[in-house]
Coordinates of C-alpha atoms in Angstrom, one line a residue:
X103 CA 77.7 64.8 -47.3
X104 CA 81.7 65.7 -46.7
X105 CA 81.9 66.5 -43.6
X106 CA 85.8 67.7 -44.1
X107 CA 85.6 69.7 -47.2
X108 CA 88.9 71.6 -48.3
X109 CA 89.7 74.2 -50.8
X110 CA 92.1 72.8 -52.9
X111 CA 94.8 74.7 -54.0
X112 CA 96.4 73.2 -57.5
X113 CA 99.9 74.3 -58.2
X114 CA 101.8 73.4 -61.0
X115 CA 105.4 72.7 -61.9
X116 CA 108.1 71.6 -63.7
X117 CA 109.3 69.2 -61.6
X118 CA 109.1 68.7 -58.3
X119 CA 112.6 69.2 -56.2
X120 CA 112.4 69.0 -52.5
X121 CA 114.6 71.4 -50.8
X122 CA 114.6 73.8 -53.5
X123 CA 113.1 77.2 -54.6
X124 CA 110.3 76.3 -57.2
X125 CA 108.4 79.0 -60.1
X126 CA 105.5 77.9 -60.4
X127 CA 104.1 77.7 -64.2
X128 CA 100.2 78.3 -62.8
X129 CA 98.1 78.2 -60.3
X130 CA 93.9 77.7 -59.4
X131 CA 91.9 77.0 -56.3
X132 CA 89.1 74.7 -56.9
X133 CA 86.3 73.7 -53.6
X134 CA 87.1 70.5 -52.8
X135 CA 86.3 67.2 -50.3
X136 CA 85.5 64.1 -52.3
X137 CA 81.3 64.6 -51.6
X138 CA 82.0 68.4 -52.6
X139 CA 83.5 66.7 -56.1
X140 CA 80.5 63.9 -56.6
X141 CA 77.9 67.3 -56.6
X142 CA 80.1 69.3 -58.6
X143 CA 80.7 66.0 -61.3
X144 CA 76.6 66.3 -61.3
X145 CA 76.1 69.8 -61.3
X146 CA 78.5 70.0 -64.4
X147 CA 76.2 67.3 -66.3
X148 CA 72.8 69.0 -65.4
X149 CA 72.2 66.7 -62.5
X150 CA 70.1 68.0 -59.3
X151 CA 72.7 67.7 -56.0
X152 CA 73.2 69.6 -53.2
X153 CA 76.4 69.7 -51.5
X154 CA 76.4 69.6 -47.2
X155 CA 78.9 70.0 -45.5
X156 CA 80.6 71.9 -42.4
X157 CA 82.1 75.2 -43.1
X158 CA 84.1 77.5 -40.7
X159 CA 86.0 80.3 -40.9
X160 CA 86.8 82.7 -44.1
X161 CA 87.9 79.6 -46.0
X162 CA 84.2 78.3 -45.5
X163 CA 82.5 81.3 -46.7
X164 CA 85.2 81.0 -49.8
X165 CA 84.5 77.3 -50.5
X166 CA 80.6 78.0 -50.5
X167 CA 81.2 81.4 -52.6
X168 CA 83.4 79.0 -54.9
X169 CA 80.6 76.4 -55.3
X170 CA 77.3 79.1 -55.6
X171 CA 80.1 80.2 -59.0
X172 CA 79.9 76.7 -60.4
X173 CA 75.7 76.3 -59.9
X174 CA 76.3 73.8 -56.8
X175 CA 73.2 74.2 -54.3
X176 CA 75.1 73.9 -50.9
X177 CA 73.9 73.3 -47.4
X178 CA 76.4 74.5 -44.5
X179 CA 77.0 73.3 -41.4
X180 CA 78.7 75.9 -39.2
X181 CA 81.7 74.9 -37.2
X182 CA 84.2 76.4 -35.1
X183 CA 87.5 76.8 -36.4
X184 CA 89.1 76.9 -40.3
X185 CA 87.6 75.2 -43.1
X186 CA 91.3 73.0 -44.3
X187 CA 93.4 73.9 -47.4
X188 CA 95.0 71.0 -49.1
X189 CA 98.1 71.5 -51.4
X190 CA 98.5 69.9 -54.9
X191 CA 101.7 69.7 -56.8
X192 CA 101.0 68.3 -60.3
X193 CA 103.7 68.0 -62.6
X194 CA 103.9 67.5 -66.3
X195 CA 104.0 63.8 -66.1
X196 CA 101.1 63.4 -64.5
X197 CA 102.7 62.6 -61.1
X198 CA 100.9 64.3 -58.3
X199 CA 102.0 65.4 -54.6
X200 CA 99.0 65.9 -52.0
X201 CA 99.3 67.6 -48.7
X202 CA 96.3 66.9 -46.6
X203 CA 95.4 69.3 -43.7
X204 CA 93.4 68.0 -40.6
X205 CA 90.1 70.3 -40.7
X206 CA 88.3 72.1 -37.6
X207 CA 87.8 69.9 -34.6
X208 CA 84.1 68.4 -34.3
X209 CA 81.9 67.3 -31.6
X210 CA 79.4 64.9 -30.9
X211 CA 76.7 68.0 -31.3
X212 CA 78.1 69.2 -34.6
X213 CA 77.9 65.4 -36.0
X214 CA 74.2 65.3 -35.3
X215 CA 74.0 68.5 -36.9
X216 CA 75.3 67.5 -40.1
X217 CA 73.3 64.2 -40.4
X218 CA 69.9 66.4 -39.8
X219 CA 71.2 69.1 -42.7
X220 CA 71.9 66.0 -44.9
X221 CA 68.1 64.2 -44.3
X222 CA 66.5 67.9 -44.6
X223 CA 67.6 68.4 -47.7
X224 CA 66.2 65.0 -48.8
X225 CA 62.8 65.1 -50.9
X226 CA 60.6 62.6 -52.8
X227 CA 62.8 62.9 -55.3
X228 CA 65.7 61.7 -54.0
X229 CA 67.7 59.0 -55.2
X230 CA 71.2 58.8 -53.4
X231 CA 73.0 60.3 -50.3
X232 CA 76.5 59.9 -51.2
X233 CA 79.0 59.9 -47.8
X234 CA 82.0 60.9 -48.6
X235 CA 85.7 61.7 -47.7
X236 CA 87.6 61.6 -44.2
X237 CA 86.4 62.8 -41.0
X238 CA 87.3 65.9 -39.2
X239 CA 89.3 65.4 -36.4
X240 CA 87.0 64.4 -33.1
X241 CA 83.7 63.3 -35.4
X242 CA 83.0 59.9 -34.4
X243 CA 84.1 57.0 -36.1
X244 CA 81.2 55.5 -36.5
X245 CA 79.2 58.7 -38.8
X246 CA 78.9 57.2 -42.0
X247 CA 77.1 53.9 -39.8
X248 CA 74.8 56.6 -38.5
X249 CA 74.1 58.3 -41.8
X250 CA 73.5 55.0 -43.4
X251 CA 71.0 54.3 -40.7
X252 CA 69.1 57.5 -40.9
X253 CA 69.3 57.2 -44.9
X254 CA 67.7 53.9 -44.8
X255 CA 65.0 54.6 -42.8
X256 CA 63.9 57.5 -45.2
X257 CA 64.1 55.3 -47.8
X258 CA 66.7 56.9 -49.7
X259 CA 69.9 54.6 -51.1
X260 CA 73.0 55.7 -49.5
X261 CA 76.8 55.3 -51.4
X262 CA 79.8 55.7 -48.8
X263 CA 83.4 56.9 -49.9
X264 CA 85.9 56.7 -47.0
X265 CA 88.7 55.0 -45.5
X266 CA 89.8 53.3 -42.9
X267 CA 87.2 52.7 -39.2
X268 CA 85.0 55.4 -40.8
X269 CA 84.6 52.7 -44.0
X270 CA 85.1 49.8 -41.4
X271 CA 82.3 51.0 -39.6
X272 CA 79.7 51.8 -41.6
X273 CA 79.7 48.1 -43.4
X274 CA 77.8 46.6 -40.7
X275 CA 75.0 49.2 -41.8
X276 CA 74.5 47.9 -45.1
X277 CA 75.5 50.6 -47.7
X278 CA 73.8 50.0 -50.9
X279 CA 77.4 50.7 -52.3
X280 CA 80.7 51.5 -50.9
X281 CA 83.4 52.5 -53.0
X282 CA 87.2 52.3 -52.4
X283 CA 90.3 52.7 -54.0
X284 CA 93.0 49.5 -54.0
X285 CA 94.7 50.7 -50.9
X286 CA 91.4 51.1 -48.9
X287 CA 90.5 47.6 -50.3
X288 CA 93.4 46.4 -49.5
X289 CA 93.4 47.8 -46.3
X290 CA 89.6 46.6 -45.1
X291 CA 90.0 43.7 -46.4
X292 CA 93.2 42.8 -44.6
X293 CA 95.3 41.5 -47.7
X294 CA 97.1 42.9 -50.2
X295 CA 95.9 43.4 -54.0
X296 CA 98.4 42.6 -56.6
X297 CA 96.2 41.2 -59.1
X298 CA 92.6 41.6 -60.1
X299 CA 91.1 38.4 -59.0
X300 CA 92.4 39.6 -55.5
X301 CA 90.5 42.5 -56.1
X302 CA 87.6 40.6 -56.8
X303 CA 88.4 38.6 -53.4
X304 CA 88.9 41.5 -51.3
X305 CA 85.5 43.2 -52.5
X306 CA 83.9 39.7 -52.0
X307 CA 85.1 40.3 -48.1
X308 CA 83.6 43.9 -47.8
X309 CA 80.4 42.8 -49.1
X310 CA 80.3 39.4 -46.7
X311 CA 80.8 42.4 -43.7
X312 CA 77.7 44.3 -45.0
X313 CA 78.2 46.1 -48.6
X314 CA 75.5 45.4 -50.5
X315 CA 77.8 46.4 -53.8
X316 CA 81.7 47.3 -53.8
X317 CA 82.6 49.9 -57.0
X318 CA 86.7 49.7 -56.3
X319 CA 88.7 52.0 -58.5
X320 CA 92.1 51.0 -59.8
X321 CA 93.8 53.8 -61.2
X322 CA 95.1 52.7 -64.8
X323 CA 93.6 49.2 -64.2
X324 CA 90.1 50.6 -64.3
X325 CA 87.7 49.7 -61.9
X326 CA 85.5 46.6 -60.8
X327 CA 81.8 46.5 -59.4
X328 CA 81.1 43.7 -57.2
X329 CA 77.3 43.1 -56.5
X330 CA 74.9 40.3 -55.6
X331 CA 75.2 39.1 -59.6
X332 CA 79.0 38.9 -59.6
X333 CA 82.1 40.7 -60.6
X334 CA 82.7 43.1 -64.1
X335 CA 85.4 44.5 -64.8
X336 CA 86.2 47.6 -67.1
X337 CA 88.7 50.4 -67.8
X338 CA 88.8 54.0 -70.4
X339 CA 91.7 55.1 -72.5
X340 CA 93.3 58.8 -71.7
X341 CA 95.4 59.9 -73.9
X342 CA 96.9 62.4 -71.0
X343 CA 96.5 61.9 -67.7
X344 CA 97.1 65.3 -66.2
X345 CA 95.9 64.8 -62.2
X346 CA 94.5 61.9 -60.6
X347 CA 92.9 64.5 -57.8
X348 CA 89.2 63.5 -58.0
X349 CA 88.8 61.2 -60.5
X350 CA 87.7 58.5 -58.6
X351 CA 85.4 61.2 -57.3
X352 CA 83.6 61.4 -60.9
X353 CA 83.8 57.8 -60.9
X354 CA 81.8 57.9 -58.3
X355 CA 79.4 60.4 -59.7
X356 CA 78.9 59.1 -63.1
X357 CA 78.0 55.5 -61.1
X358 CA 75.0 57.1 -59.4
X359 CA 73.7 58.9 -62.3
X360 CA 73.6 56.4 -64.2
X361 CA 71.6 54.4 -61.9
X362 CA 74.2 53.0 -59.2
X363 CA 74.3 49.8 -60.5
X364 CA 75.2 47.2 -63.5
X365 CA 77.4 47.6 -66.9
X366 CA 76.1 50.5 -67.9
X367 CA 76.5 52.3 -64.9
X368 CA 80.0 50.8 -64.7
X369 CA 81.3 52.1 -67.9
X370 CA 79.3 55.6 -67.2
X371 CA 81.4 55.6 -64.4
X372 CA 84.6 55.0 -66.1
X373 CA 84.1 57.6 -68.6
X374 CA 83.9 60.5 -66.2
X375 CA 86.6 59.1 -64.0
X376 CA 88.9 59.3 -67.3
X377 CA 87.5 62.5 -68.4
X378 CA 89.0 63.8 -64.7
X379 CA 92.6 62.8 -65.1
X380 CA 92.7 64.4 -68.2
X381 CA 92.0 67.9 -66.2
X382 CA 94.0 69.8 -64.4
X383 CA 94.1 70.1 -60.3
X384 CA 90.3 68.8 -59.3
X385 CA 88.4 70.3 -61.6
X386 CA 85.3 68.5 -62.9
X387 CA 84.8 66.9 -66.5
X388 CA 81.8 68.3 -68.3
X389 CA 79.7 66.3 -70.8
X390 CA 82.4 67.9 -73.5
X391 CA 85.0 66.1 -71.4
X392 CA 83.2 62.3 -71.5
X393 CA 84.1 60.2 -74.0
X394 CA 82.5 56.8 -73.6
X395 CA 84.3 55.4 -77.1
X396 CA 87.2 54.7 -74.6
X397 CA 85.5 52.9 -72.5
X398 CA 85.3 49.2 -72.2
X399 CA 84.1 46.5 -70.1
X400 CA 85.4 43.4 -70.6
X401 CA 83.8 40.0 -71.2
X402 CA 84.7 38.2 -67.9
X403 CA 87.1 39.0 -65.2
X404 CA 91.1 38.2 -66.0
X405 CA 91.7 36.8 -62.1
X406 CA 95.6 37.2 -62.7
X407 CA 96.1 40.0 -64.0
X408 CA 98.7 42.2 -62.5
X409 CA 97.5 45.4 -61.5
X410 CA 99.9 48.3 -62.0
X411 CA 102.3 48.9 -59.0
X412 CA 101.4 52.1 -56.8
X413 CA 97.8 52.6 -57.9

């Protein structure tokens, strides 16, 4: 479920000078929205997904259109308004600019809307509902809470990927996992993060508010899973990191297909988060992208050390 999808437009340059002309060196649009990535992540590896989400205008029709090309099974919502585009700047380095657009404006009705398309779609052979991304502007604050709810009650296991009251929220419903980056830690938690042991600590406070399991992501420090047996740490080698746009997206995706839970879905997880970066704009790794040699999870948790500044 993303109920503020995007098309993401990935432009690439030399180096990024504000207040200049810039030539671009190329250019692709990819469908985007952090749930919109998790299906395509499982899509790519052969995995059964179907992307919901609200769609309006054009740019819906395009980002549906874009997702039917890459075998994606979608269920839309119709909204008034434009579906958003987002801008990405990527530059050689691997440093990468995002501007976000707001999305259509949402009512009560069209909320309600999206959680009935999300539990339609749901079948005995459902494993997850994966909740992900930020709200539209006017959905209320409380939607992941709901779709939690609603997800539990059908017996299905639900995974949440926001930020901010949306992730706030939905704790007190008892997701089965949430997973946020180290800002979003840091910010629900209400401390910062420097190290990893505060890591650990800030997960420990998000799980004490509801989470049943917190998988944080940590950039170049990894990521850590947090559950009712403890705290494991791990982290993959890439040799280029080429856009960060979405990898913690496949993180995401390779957790819940490998289960949702434990090592081995931990270090599925990093894999596919590693094979992302080494891609270009959002795009998706494929199974020729994973490669789980660099992958390892370490022993026991190293409380002090230093995660890397800004990520």
């Amino acid at each position: 479920m993303t109920p503020n999808p995007s098309l993401d437009l990935t432009v690439e340059v030399d180096q990024l000078r504000r207040g200049h002309v810039l030539r671009a060196e190329r250019s692709h649009l990819d469908p985007g929205g952090k749930g919109v990535n998790v299906s395509r992540a499982l899509a790519a590896h052969g995995r059964k997904t179907t992307a919901v989400f609200f769609a309006a205008g054009a740019e819906g029709v395009r980002l549906t259109d874009l997702l039917d090309e890459q075998g994606v099974a979608v269920q839309r919502v119709p909204v008034s308004g434009v579906t958003r585009t987002n801008l990405t700047l990527a530059e050689p380095d691997g440093t990468v600019t995002k501007l976000n657009l707001p999305g259509p404006v949402c009512g009560e009705t069209d909320g309600d809307a999206i959680l009935d398309a999300v539990l339609a779609v749901c079948d005995a052979s459902t494993e997850w509902i994966a909740g992900c991304g930020s709200l539209p502007p006017g959905a209320a604050a409380d939607s992941y809470a709901k779709l939690v709810t609603r997800a539990r009650a059908a017996g299905v296991q639900v995974a949440v990927d926001s930020s901010g009251p949306a992730l706030w929220h939905c704790l007190s419903a008892r997701p089965d996992v949430v997973k946020p980056n180290r800002e979003e830690l840091a910010e629900c938690a209400g401390f910062t993060v420097p190290t990893l042991g505060a890591a650990v600590r800030a997960a420990d406070e998000l799980r004490a508010r509801g989470a049943r399991a917190v998988l944080a992501s940590l950039g170049s420090d990894g990521a850590v899973l947090v559950d009712e047996h403890g705290a494991i740490h791990g982290e993959a080698a890439v040799d280029a990191a080429r856009s960060s746009v979405g990898a913690g997206d496949a993180l995401l995706a390779g957790f819940l297909a490998a289960g949702g839970g434990g090592r081995a879905a931990l270090a599925t997880a990093l894999a596919w988060g590693a094979a992302a970066t080494g891609l270009a704009g959002s795009r998706m790794p494929t199974p020729a992208d994973v490669r789980r040699i660099d992958v390892m999870i370490h022993p026991a948790v190293d409380a002090d050390r230093v995660l890397e500044e800004g990520r």
